[in-house]
mmCIF file of C-alpha atoms and ligand atoms in Angstrom:
data_model
loop_
_atom_site.group_PDB
_atom_site.id
_atom_site.type_symbol
_atom_site.label_atom_id
_atom_site.label_comp_id
_atom_site.label_asym_id
_atom_site.label_seq_id
_atom_site.Cartn_x
_atom_site.Cartn_y
_atom_site.Cartn_z
ATOM 1 C CA MET A 1 101.266 61.528 161.856
ATOM 2 C CA ALA A 2 102.311 65.155 162.472
ATOM 3 C CA GLU A 3 99.836 67.829 161.391
ATOM 4 C CA ILE A 4 100.948 70.414 158.832
ATOM 5 C CA SER A 5 99.187 73.737 159.375
ATOM 6 C CA LYS A 6 98.099 75.716 156.304
ATOM 7 C CA ASP A 7 95.816 78.661 155.733
ATOM 8 C CA VAL A 8 94.400 77.171 152.550
ATOM 9 C CA VAL A 9 94.378 73.599 151.253
ATOM 10 C CA ILE A 10 93.264 73.254 147.637
ATOM 11 C CA ILE A 11 92.283 69.770 146.499
ATOM 12 C CA GLY A 12 92.971 69.279 142.791
ATOM 13 C CA ALA A 13 95.641 71.005 140.667
ATOM 14 C CA GLY A 14 93.641 71.576 137.495
ATOM 15 C CA PRO A 15 92.860 75.070 136.138
ATOM 16 C CA ALA A 16 90.381 75.832 138.949
ATOM 17 C CA GLY A 17 92.814 74.762 141.674
ATOM 18 C CA LEU A 18 95.716 76.657 140.134
ATOM 19 C CA GLY A 19 93.566 79.761 139.590
ATOM 20 C CA ALA A 20 92.570 79.626 143.272
ATOM 21 C CA ALA A 21 96.190 79.064 144.349
ATOM 22 C CA LEU A 22 97.427 82.063 142.355
ATOM 23 C CA TYR A 23 95.092 84.456 144.143
ATOM 24 C CA SER A 24 95.378 82.815 147.553
ATOM 25 C CA ALA A 25 99.203 82.668 147.548
ATOM 26 C CA ARG A 26 99.502 86.170 146.096
ATOM 27 C CA ASP A 27 97.325 87.346 148.991
ATOM 28 C CA ARG A 28 100.029 85.864 151.282
ATOM 29 C CA PHE A 29 97.974 82.937 152.537
ATOM 30 C CA ASP A 30 100.062 79.847 153.212
ATOM 31 C CA THR A 31 98.675 77.657 150.448
ATOM 32 C CA VAL A 32 99.151 74.058 149.355
ATOM 33 C CA VAL A 33 97.575 72.379 146.314
ATOM 34 C CA LEU A 34 97.218 68.605 146.577
ATOM 35 C CA ASP A 35 96.843 66.493 143.461
ATOM 36 C CA LYS A 36 96.230 62.773 143.104
ATOM 37 C CA PHE A 37 98.709 62.651 140.201
ATOM 38 C CA VAL A 38 100.296 65.720 138.586
ATOM 39 C CA PRO A 39 98.885 69.195 137.838
ATOM 40 C CA GLY A 40 96.570 69.659 134.867
ATOM 41 C CA GLY A 41 93.573 67.361 135.026
ATOM 42 C CA GLN A 42 91.468 67.180 131.841
ATOM 43 C CA ILE A 43 93.286 70.048 130.158
ATOM 44 C CA ASN A 44 96.446 67.943 129.947
ATOM 45 C CA LEU A 45 94.637 65.927 127.287
ATOM 46 C CA THR A 46 93.917 69.014 125.208
ATOM 47 C CA ASP A 47 96.088 69.447 122.226
ATOM 48 C CA ARG A 48 95.100 72.921 121.135
ATOM 49 C CA ILE A 49 93.384 75.649 123.147
ATOM 50 C CA GLU A 50 92.314 78.651 121.115
ATOM 51 C CA ASN A 51 89.439 80.012 123.198
ATOM 52 C CA TYR A 52 91.443 81.447 126.081
ATOM 53 C CA PRO A 53 91.260 85.234 125.733
ATOM 54 C CA ALA A 54 94.404 86.951 124.464
ATOM 55 C CA ILE A 55 96.268 83.689 123.863
ATOM 56 C CA GLY A 56 96.100 82.791 120.177
ATOM 57 C CA GLN A 57 96.885 79.139 120.612
ATOM 58 C CA ILE A 58 98.487 76.985 123.299
ATOM 59 C CA SER A 59 98.500 73.309 124.236
ATOM 60 C CA GLY A 60 96.929 72.159 127.509
ATOM 61 C CA PRO A 61 100.245 70.946 129.002
ATOM 62 C CA ASP A 62 101.988 74.242 128.073
ATOM 63 C CA MET A 63 99.182 76.226 129.693
ATOM 64 C CA ILE A 64 99.477 74.155 132.868
ATOM 65 C CA ASP A 65 103.289 74.481 132.939
ATOM 66 C CA ALA A 66 102.951 78.251 132.757
ATOM 67 C CA MET A 67 100.303 78.282 135.497
ATOM 68 C CA VAL A 68 102.390 76.060 137.792
ATOM 69 C CA LYS A 69 105.443 78.331 137.354
ATOM 70 C CA GLN A 70 103.377 81.421 138.107
ATOM 71 C CA VAL A 71 101.660 79.896 141.143
ATOM 72 C CA THR A 72 104.888 78.553 142.683
ATOM 73 C CA SER A 73 106.617 81.913 142.108
ATOM 74 C CA PHE A 74 104.198 83.248 144.744
ATOM 75 C CA ASP A 75 105.250 80.448 147.115
ATOM 76 C CA ALA A 76 102.214 78.192 146.801
ATOM 77 C CA GLU A 77 103.266 74.593 147.268
ATOM 78 C CA ILE A 78 102.047 71.935 144.829
ATOM 79 C CA LYS A 79 102.136 68.341 146.040
ATOM 80 C CA ASN A 80 101.897 65.617 143.395
ATOM 81 C CA ASN A 81 100.739 62.055 144.102
ATOM 82 C CA SER A 82 98.869 63.258 147.145
ATOM 83 C CA GLU A 83 95.475 61.597 147.237
ATOM 84 C CA VAL A 84 92.990 62.949 149.767
ATOM 85 C CA GLU A 85 91.234 60.191 151.696
ATOM 86 C CA THR A 86 89.253 62.010 154.375
ATOM 87 C CA ILE A 87 88.179 65.505 155.398
ATOM 88 C CA ILE A 88 87.062 66.195 158.969
ATOM 89 C CA ARG A 89 85.655 69.452 160.327
ATOM 90 C CA ARG A 90 86.726 69.843 163.949
ATOM 91 C CA ASP A 91 84.683 71.500 166.680
ATOM 92 C CA ASP A 92 87.073 74.479 166.657
ATOM 93 C CA GLY A 93 86.210 75.060 162.952
ATOM 94 C CA LEU A 94 89.579 73.922 161.596
ATOM 95 C CA LEU A 95 89.577 71.343 158.828
ATOM 96 C CA GLU A 96 91.672 68.184 158.772
ATOM 97 C CA VAL A 97 92.697 66.891 155.363
ATOM 98 C CA HIS A 98 94.087 63.368 155.462
ATOM 99 C CA THR A 99 96.133 62.071 152.551
ATOM 100 C CA ASP A 100 97.748 58.667 152.419
ATOM 101 C CA GLU A 101 100.938 60.155 153.938
ATOM 102 C CA GLU A 102 100.073 63.402 155.710
ATOM 103 C CA VAL A 103 97.495 65.309 157.723
ATOM 104 C CA TYR A 104 96.942 68.975 156.945
ATOM 105 C CA LEU A 105 95.190 71.333 159.306
ATOM 106 C CA ALA A 106 93.511 74.061 157.254
ATOM 107 C CA LYS A 107 91.534 77.198 157.962
ATOM 108 C CA VAL A 108 89.942 76.892 154.514
ATOM 109 C CA ILE A 109 89.602 74.169 151.889
ATOM 110 C CA ILE A 110 88.844 74.798 148.205
ATOM 111 C CA LEU A 111 87.572 71.680 146.452
ATOM 112 C CA THR A 112 88.703 71.551 142.821
ATOM 113 C CA PRO A 113 88.811 67.845 141.914
ATOM 114 C CA GLY A 114 87.171 68.380 138.502
ATOM 115 C CA SER A 115 85.103 65.872 136.627
ATOM 116 C CA GLU A 116 85.649 63.348 133.882
ATOM 117 C CA TYR A 117 83.851 62.818 130.631
ATOM 118 C CA ARG A 118 81.847 59.615 130.720
ATOM 119 C CA LYS A 119 83.338 57.161 128.232
ATOM 120 C CA LEU A 120 81.562 55.048 125.651
ATOM 121 C CA GLY A 121 84.032 52.212 126.206
ATOM 122 C CA VAL A 122 84.213 51.227 122.532
ATOM 123 C CA GLU A 123 87.207 50.197 120.446
ATOM 124 C CA GLY A 124 89.128 53.184 119.078
ATOM 125 C CA GLU A 125 87.879 55.669 121.695
ATOM 126 C CA GLU A 126 91.152 55.784 123.685
ATOM 127 C CA LYS A 127 93.362 55.387 120.608
ATOM 128 C CA PHE A 128 91.996 58.514 118.904
ATOM 129 C CA ARG A 129 91.492 60.617 122.006
ATOM 130 C CA GLN A 130 94.853 62.389 121.983
ATOM 131 C CA ALA A 131 96.454 65.058 119.829
ATOM 132 C CA GLY A 132 93.715 65.966 117.402
ATOM 133 C CA ALA A 133 93.208 62.373 116.227
ATOM 134 C CA GLY A 134 89.462 62.868 115.996
ATOM 135 C CA VAL A 135 87.724 61.847 119.231
ATOM 136 C CA SER A 136 86.469 64.762 121.318
ATOM 137 C CA TYR A 137 84.206 65.301 124.318
ATOM 138 C CA CYS A 138 83.755 69.059 123.939
ATOM 139 C CA GLY A 139 81.975 70.666 121.008
ATOM 140 C CA THR A 140 82.565 74.200 122.242
ATOM 141 C CA CYS A 141 86.311 73.519 122.421
ATOM 142 C CA ASP A 142 86.867 71.537 119.242
ATOM 143 C CA ALA A 143 84.149 72.319 116.663
ATOM 144 C CA PRO A 144 86.304 74.860 114.753
ATOM 145 C CA PHE A 145 88.896 72.137 114.099
ATOM 146 C CA PHE A 146 86.273 70.224 112.087
ATOM 147 C CA ARG A 147 85.288 72.963 109.663
ATOM 148 C CA ASP A 148 83.695 71.466 106.527
ATOM 149 C CA LYS A 149 84.163 67.919 107.845
ATOM 150 C CA HIS A 150 81.710 65.122 108.591
ATOM 151 C CA VAL A 151 81.475 64.275 112.279
ATOM 152 C CA ILE A 152 79.386 61.933 114.383
ATOM 153 C CA SER A 153 77.909 63.144 117.676
ATOM 154 C CA ILE A 154 76.665 60.713 120.316
ATOM 155 C CA GLY A 155 74.095 61.229 123.091
ATOM 156 C CA GLY A 156 70.626 62.610 123.678
ATOM 157 C CA GLY A 157 71.009 64.946 126.676
ATOM 158 C CA ASN A 158 71.242 68.740 126.793
ATOM 159 C CA VAL A 159 74.955 68.770 126.061
ATOM 160 C CA ALA A 160 74.562 66.440 123.064
ATOM 161 C CA VAL A 161 71.825 68.600 121.562
ATOM 162 C CA GLU A 162 73.489 71.949 122.259
ATOM 163 C CA ASP A 163 76.870 70.797 120.997
ATOM 164 C CA THR A 164 75.406 69.117 117.918
ATOM 165 C CA LEU A 165 73.751 72.440 117.043
ATOM 166 C CA HIS A 166 77.111 74.137 117.603
ATOM 167 C CA LEU A 167 78.937 71.604 115.422
ATOM 168 C CA ALA A 168 76.448 72.207 112.609
ATOM 169 C CA LYS A 169 77.723 75.801 112.368
ATOM 170 C CA PHE A 170 81.151 74.493 111.313
ATOM 171 C CA CYS A 171 80.801 71.020 109.832
ATOM 172 C CA LYS A 172 79.485 70.048 106.442
ATOM 173 C CA LYS A 173 77.553 67.215 108.086
ATOM 174 C CA VAL A 174 76.796 66.030 111.629
ATOM 175 C CA THR A 175 75.330 62.578 112.095
ATOM 176 C CA MET A 176 73.798 62.489 115.563
ATOM 177 C CA VAL A 177 73.536 58.996 117.032
ATOM 178 C CA HIS A 178 71.135 58.395 119.917
ATOM 179 C CA ARG A 179 70.412 55.041 121.514
ATOM 180 C CA ARG A 180 66.644 55.500 121.746
ATOM 181 C CA GLN A 181 63.764 57.524 120.236
ATOM 182 C CA GLU A 182 63.154 59.990 123.100
ATOM 183 C CA PHE A 183 65.635 62.664 124.042
ATOM 184 C CA ARG A 184 66.660 63.339 127.626
ATOM 185 C CA ALA A 185 67.292 66.971 126.625
ATOM 186 C CA THR A 186 64.712 69.650 127.375
ATOM 187 C CA PRO A 187 61.861 69.895 124.806
ATOM 188 C CA ILE A 188 62.786 73.400 123.660
ATOM 189 C CA LEU A 189 66.264 72.245 122.676
ATOM 190 C CA VAL A 190 64.892 69.147 120.969
ATOM 191 C CA GLU A 191 62.463 71.292 118.952
ATOM 192 C CA GLU A 192 65.371 73.460 117.841
ATOM 193 C CA LEU A 193 67.356 70.358 116.889
ATOM 194 C CA ILE A 194 64.505 68.896 114.830
ATOM 195 C CA GLU A 195 64.004 72.242 113.036
ATOM 196 C CA GLU A 196 67.726 72.515 112.330
ATOM 197 C CA ALA A 197 67.863 68.922 111.057
ATOM 198 C CA LYS A 198 65.339 69.883 108.350
ATOM 199 C CA LYS A 199 68.031 72.096 106.809
ATOM 200 C CA GLY A 200 70.080 69.009 105.978
ATOM 201 C CA ILE A 201 73.364 69.400 107.864
ATOM 202 C CA ILE A 202 72.230 67.400 110.893
ATOM 203 C CA GLU A 203 70.987 63.857 110.416
ATOM 204 C CA ILE A 204 69.616 62.018 113.444
ATOM 205 C CA ARG A 205 70.029 58.251 113.763
ATOM 206 C CA TYR A 206 67.641 57.000 116.436
ATOM 207 C CA ASP A 207 67.855 53.643 118.220
ATOM 208 C CA SER A 208 71.508 53.463 117.285
ATOM 209 C CA VAL A 209 74.859 53.153 119.000
ATOM 210 C CA VAL A 210 78.473 53.466 117.906
ATOM 211 C CA THR A 211 80.227 50.149 118.464
ATOM 212 C CA SER A 212 83.729 51.099 117.249
ATOM 213 C CA ILE A 213 85.734 54.063 115.999
ATOM 214 C CA ASN A 214 88.028 53.117 113.159
ATOM 215 C CA GLY A 215 91.117 54.411 111.353
ATOM 216 C CA SER A 216 94.884 54.106 111.252
ATOM 217 C CA ASN A 217 96.392 57.385 112.551
ATOM 218 C CA LYS A 218 93.184 59.330 112.870
ATOM 219 C CA VAL A 219 89.460 58.726 112.775
ATOM 220 C CA GLU A 220 88.296 57.564 109.344
ATOM 221 C CA SER A 221 84.982 55.906 110.125
ATOM 222 C CA ALA A 222 82.682 54.628 112.853
ATOM 223 C CA THR A 223 80.638 51.468 113.076
ATOM 224 C CA LEU A 224 76.977 52.062 113.908
ATOM 225 C CA GLN A 225 74.516 49.467 115.065
ATOM 226 C CA ASN A 226 70.753 49.725 115.190
ATOM 227 C CA VAL A 227 69.770 48.378 118.626
ATOM 228 C CA LYS A 228 66.363 47.177 117.362
ATOM 229 C CA THR A 229 67.340 45.436 114.125
ATOM 230 C CA GLN A 230 71.003 44.717 115.130
ATOM 231 C CA ASP A 231 71.995 45.871 111.612
ATOM 232 C CA SER A 232 75.514 47.328 111.419
ATOM 233 C CA GLU A 233 76.916 49.931 109.082
ATOM 234 C CA ILE A 234 80.292 51.631 108.656
ATOM 235 C CA LEU A 235 80.006 55.399 108.230
ATOM 236 C CA ASP A 236 82.968 57.425 106.914
ATOM 237 C CA CYS A 237 83.685 60.421 109.135
ATOM 238 C CA ASP A 238 86.491 62.727 110.285
ATOM 239 C CA GLY A 239 85.639 62.939 113.961
ATOM 240 C CA VAL A 240 83.494 61.500 116.733
ATOM 241 C CA PHE A 241 82.101 63.730 119.492
ATOM 242 C CA ILE A 242 81.008 61.827 122.591
ATOM 243 C CA PHE A 243 78.402 63.613 124.728
ATOM 244 C CA VAL A 244 77.180 60.957 127.135
ATOM 245 C CA GLY A 245 77.519 62.877 130.413
ATOM 246 C CA MET A 246 80.119 63.801 133.009
ATOM 247 C CA ASN A 247 81.215 62.099 136.223
ATOM 248 C CA PRO A 248 82.385 64.517 138.930
ATOM 249 C CA ASN A 249 85.404 63.336 140.950
ATOM 250 C CA THR A 250 83.611 63.681 144.263
ATOM 251 C CA LYS A 251 83.317 60.133 145.626
ATOM 252 C CA PHE A 252 86.228 60.697 148.044
ATOM 253 C CA LEU A 253 84.159 63.358 149.849
ATOM 254 C CA ASN A 254 82.001 60.633 151.406
ATOM 255 C CA GLY A 255 79.079 62.945 152.057
ATOM 256 C CA ILE A 256 80.998 65.646 153.946
ATOM 257 C CA VAL A 257 79.485 68.324 151.666
ATOM 258 C CA ASP A 258 76.087 68.205 149.976
ATOM 259 C CA LEU A 259 76.042 66.854 146.410
ATOM 260 C CA ASP A 260 73.295 66.796 143.787
ATOM 261 C CA GLU A 261 71.865 63.512 142.485
ATOM 262 C CA SER A 262 74.665 63.237 139.892
ATOM 263 C CA GLY A 263 77.440 63.845 142.442
ATOM 264 C CA PHE A 264 78.161 67.513 141.644
ATOM 265 C CA ILE A 265 78.942 69.689 144.682
ATOM 266 C CA GLN A 266 76.138 72.005 145.798
ATOM 267 C CA CYS A 267 77.139 75.624 146.369
ATOM 268 C CA ASP A 268 75.877 79.167 146.266
ATOM 269 C CA PRO A 269 76.818 80.560 142.873
ATOM 270 C CA ARG A 270 77.960 83.962 144.129
ATOM 271 C CA TYR A 271 80.640 82.979 146.662
ATOM 272 C CA LEU A 272 80.996 79.231 145.906
ATOM 273 C CA ARG A 273 80.360 78.195 149.521
ATOM 274 C CA THR A 274 79.463 74.544 150.064
ATOM 275 C CA SER A 275 77.211 73.224 152.831
ATOM 276 C CA VAL A 276 80.191 73.135 155.264
ATOM 277 C CA PRO A 277 81.662 76.373 156.667
ATOM 278 C CA GLY A 278 85.226 76.870 155.461
ATOM 279 C CA ILE A 279 84.894 74.567 152.442
ATOM 280 C CA PHE A 280 84.556 76.283 149.064
ATOM 281 C CA VAL A 281 84.255 74.660 145.651
ATOM 282 C CA ALA A 282 85.416 75.729 142.182
ATOM 283 C CA GLY A 283 85.419 74.368 138.651
ATOM 284 C CA ASP A 284 83.821 71.453 136.843
ATOM 285 C CA CYS A 285 82.921 69.478 139.974
ATOM 286 C CA ARG A 286 80.319 72.006 141.097
ATOM 287 C CA VAL A 287 76.649 72.296 140.271
ATOM 288 C CA GLY A 288 76.115 74.768 137.421
ATOM 289 C CA ALA A 289 79.703 74.814 136.133
ATOM 290 C CA ALA A 290 80.136 76.019 132.557
ATOM 291 C CA MET A 291 82.827 73.332 132.024
ATOM 292 C CA GLN A 292 85.272 75.648 130.275
ATOM 293 C CA LEU A 293 88.928 76.385 131.004
ATOM 294 C CA VAL A 294 88.362 80.082 131.423
ATOM 295 C CA THR A 295 85.365 79.656 133.729
ATOM 296 C CA ALA A 296 87.141 77.008 135.836
ATOM 297 C CA ILE A 297 90.012 79.424 136.455
ATOM 298 C CA ALA A 298 87.549 82.227 137.168
ATOM 299 C CA ASP A 299 85.769 79.979 139.678
ATOM 300 C CA GLY A 300 89.044 79.377 141.488
ATOM 301 C CA VAL A 301 89.569 83.121 141.694
ATOM 302 C CA VAL A 302 86.051 83.673 143.078
ATOM 303 C CA ALA A 303 86.618 81.062 145.799
ATOM 304 C CA ALA A 304 90.002 82.579 146.703
ATOM 305 C CA LEU A 305 88.448 86.044 147.003
ATOM 306 C CA SER A 306 85.497 84.713 149.012
ATOM 307 C CA LEU A 307 87.710 82.966 151.560
ATOM 308 C CA LYS A 308 88.912 86.354 152.812
ATOM 309 C CA GLU A 309 85.358 87.208 153.851
ATOM 310 C CA TYR A 310 85.154 83.958 155.813
ATOM 311 C CA LEU A 311 88.527 84.408 157.539
ATOM 312 C CA ARG A 312 87.551 87.969 158.506
ATOM 313 C CA ASP A 313 84.268 86.777 160.028
ATOM 314 C CA PRO A 314 83.237 83.086 160.095
ATOM 315 C CA GLY A 315 79.640 84.230 160.744
ATOM 316 C CA TRP A 316 79.627 85.526 157.127
ATOM 317 C CA TRP A 317 79.165 81.913 155.993
ATOM 318 C CA ARG A 318 75.488 81.929 156.902
ATOM 319 C CA SER A 319 74.856 85.445 155.555
HETATM 320 P P1 NAP B 1 72.901 63.635 130.502
HETATM 321 O O1 NAP B 1 71.766 64.562 130.659
HETATM 322 O O2 NAP B 1 73.160 62.618 131.547
HETATM 323 O O3 NAP B 1 72.699 62.892 129.081
HETATM 324 C C1 NAP B 1 73.560 61.882 128.698
HETATM 325 C C2 NAP B 1 73.050 61.319 127.378
HETATM 326 O O4 NAP B 1 73.969 60.341 126.931
HETATM 327 C C3 NAP B 1 71.698 60.650 127.488
HETATM 328 O O5 NAP B 1 70.939 60.946 126.353
HETATM 329 C C4 NAP B 1 72.044 59.159 127.526
HETATM 330 O O6 NAP B 1 71.077 58.340 126.899
HETATM 331 C C5 NAP B 1 73.291 59.121 126.676
HETATM 332 N N1 NAP B 1 74.175 58.033 127.047
HETATM 333 C C6 NAP B 1 74.672 57.748 128.278
HETATM 334 N N2 NAP B 1 75.485 56.678 128.203
HETATM 335 C C7 NAP B 1 75.490 56.278 126.914
HETATM 336 C C8 NAP B 1 76.120 55.234 126.200
HETATM 337 N N3 NAP B 1 76.962 54.384 126.797
HETATM 338 N N4 NAP B 1 75.893 55.104 124.872
HETATM 339 C C9 NAP B 1 75.076 55.971 124.247
HETATM 340 N N5 NAP B 1 74.438 56.995 124.852
HETATM 341 C C10 NAP B 1 74.653 57.145 126.173
HETATM 342 O O7 NAP B 1 74.296 64.419 130.352
HETATM 343 P P2 NAP B 1 74.636 65.845 129.712
HETATM 344 O O8 NAP B 1 73.901 66.054 128.449
HETATM 345 O O9 NAP B 1 76.132 65.880 129.689
HETATM 346 O O10 NAP B 1 74.139 66.904 130.771
HETATM 347 C C11 NAP B 1 74.670 66.881 132.097
HETATM 348 C C12 NAP B 1 73.796 67.760 133.006
HETATM 349 O O11 NAP B 1 73.943 69.123 132.658
HETATM 350 C C13 NAP B 1 72.322 67.411 132.870
HETATM 351 O O12 NAP B 1 71.713 67.500 134.129
HETATM 352 C C14 NAP B 1 71.819 68.487 131.962
HETATM 353 O O13 NAP B 1 70.450 68.742 132.099
HETATM 354 C C15 NAP B 1 72.675 69.679 132.386
HETATM 355 N N6 NAP B 1 72.784 70.661 131.291
HETATM 356 C C16 NAP B 1 71.813 71.599 131.140
HETATM 357 C C17 NAP B 1 71.862 72.474 130.062
HETATM 358 C C18 NAP B 1 70.775 73.469 129.883
HETATM 359 O O14 NAP B 1 69.886 73.531 130.723
HETATM 360 N N7 NAP B 1 70.805 74.250 128.808
HETATM 361 C C19 NAP B 1 72.903 72.422 129.145
HETATM 362 C C20 NAP B 1 73.872 71.470 129.323
HETATM 363 C C21 NAP B 1 73.795 70.571 130.395
HETATM 364 P P3 NAP B 1 69.676 58.019 127.624
HETATM 365 O O15 NAP B 1 68.893 59.268 127.555
HETATM 366 O O16 NAP B 1 69.131 56.902 126.814
HETATM 367 O O17 NAP B 1 70.030 57.616 129.031
#
C-alpha cells in the first residue's frame, strides 16, 4: 500500500476533531480527518443544542454540517468510512496510521475518537433516544427541556448525583433509581444529594432498576423493579436520564498511548500531549474531559495550537 504523507492526521470527525481540523488547516498544515462512519459522533444524536454560546438553538446535525463546510473550505480533507486499525511510531519520529485501505504517514496525530454513553440495554431505551422523545444521557444538555416535568434518573456515580441535583433545579420531581444502597459517588456529593432530597423534589429509590421505558411516541412511564423483593411498579414520567457511565472509543489504540483504568487517554491538561511524542488527544476520550460540545471543540483547538510547538522543536514534548 502506498503511503500518503500528511502534516496532521486527526482520528475522529466529531466536534473535537473538526475543531482541531479548523485550526490546523487554517494554519496551512496539510490535514486529514479520518472517521469510522461520517462526521458528527454523539452530537448527531442531539436534537436541540441551546448551550453553544451565541447560537440560540441548532440541531446537532446542522451544527456538524456547518463545521464540515467551514473546515473543508480551508482545504482539510475529511474521509468517511475510514477506520483506523493500527498506529506505529517509527524510529524517525514519523507516525504511521493504518486504515483498512490506506497508510498515512503523519508528523502529528490528534486522537479525537470520542466516547459513548453506556447503555442500560432495556426495552424502550433506543426507541425514545432520538428527537426529544424523552431518553437522555446528559443532564447538563437536556434538563431545561424538562421544566416542571417528572423525570427518572438512573445511576449512583458522580455524574448521576451531579446531574440529578441539576435536574432538580428544573423538574417538578426527579425519581433517582440506584441498583444498590451505597453510592459510588464521592461522599460530599452524596451528602448534598441526601440534603436536597429532604426538600421533596428528589426521591431516591434504592436497590432498584429500570427494566423498561414505556410509551407510544414519547416516554410516558418506566417500569421499576426492586432487586431484593423482585416487586415491579410502573411509574408515570416524562423523561428518563441514564447516567451509568461512559465508554471511551479507545480500544483500537491497543496500548500505543497510556490510558487510565477506564480506558480514557492520559494527557497533560495544558497542551493535551499523550505519552507518545507527536500524538495529541482532544475531546471526550481524554482523562478529565468536561464532556460538553463547547469544551470538545476547545480541546481540538488547544491540540492544534500545541502541535506547532512540537513541530518547531520535538524536544518541547518532554518540557
Ligand atoms: P461511574 O462512576 O462508573 O458510575 C456509574 C454508575 O452507574 C454506578 O453507580 C453504577 O452502579 C451504575 N450502573 C452501571 N451500570 C448500570 C446498570 N446497567 N444499571 C444500573 N446502574 C448501573 O460513572 P460516572 O458517574 O459517569 O463517572 C465517570 C467518571 O467520571 C468517574 O470516574 C467519576 O468519578 C468521574 N467524575 C467525577 C466528577 C467529580 O469529581 N465531581 C464528576 C463527574 C464524573 P454501581 O455503583 O452499583 O456499580
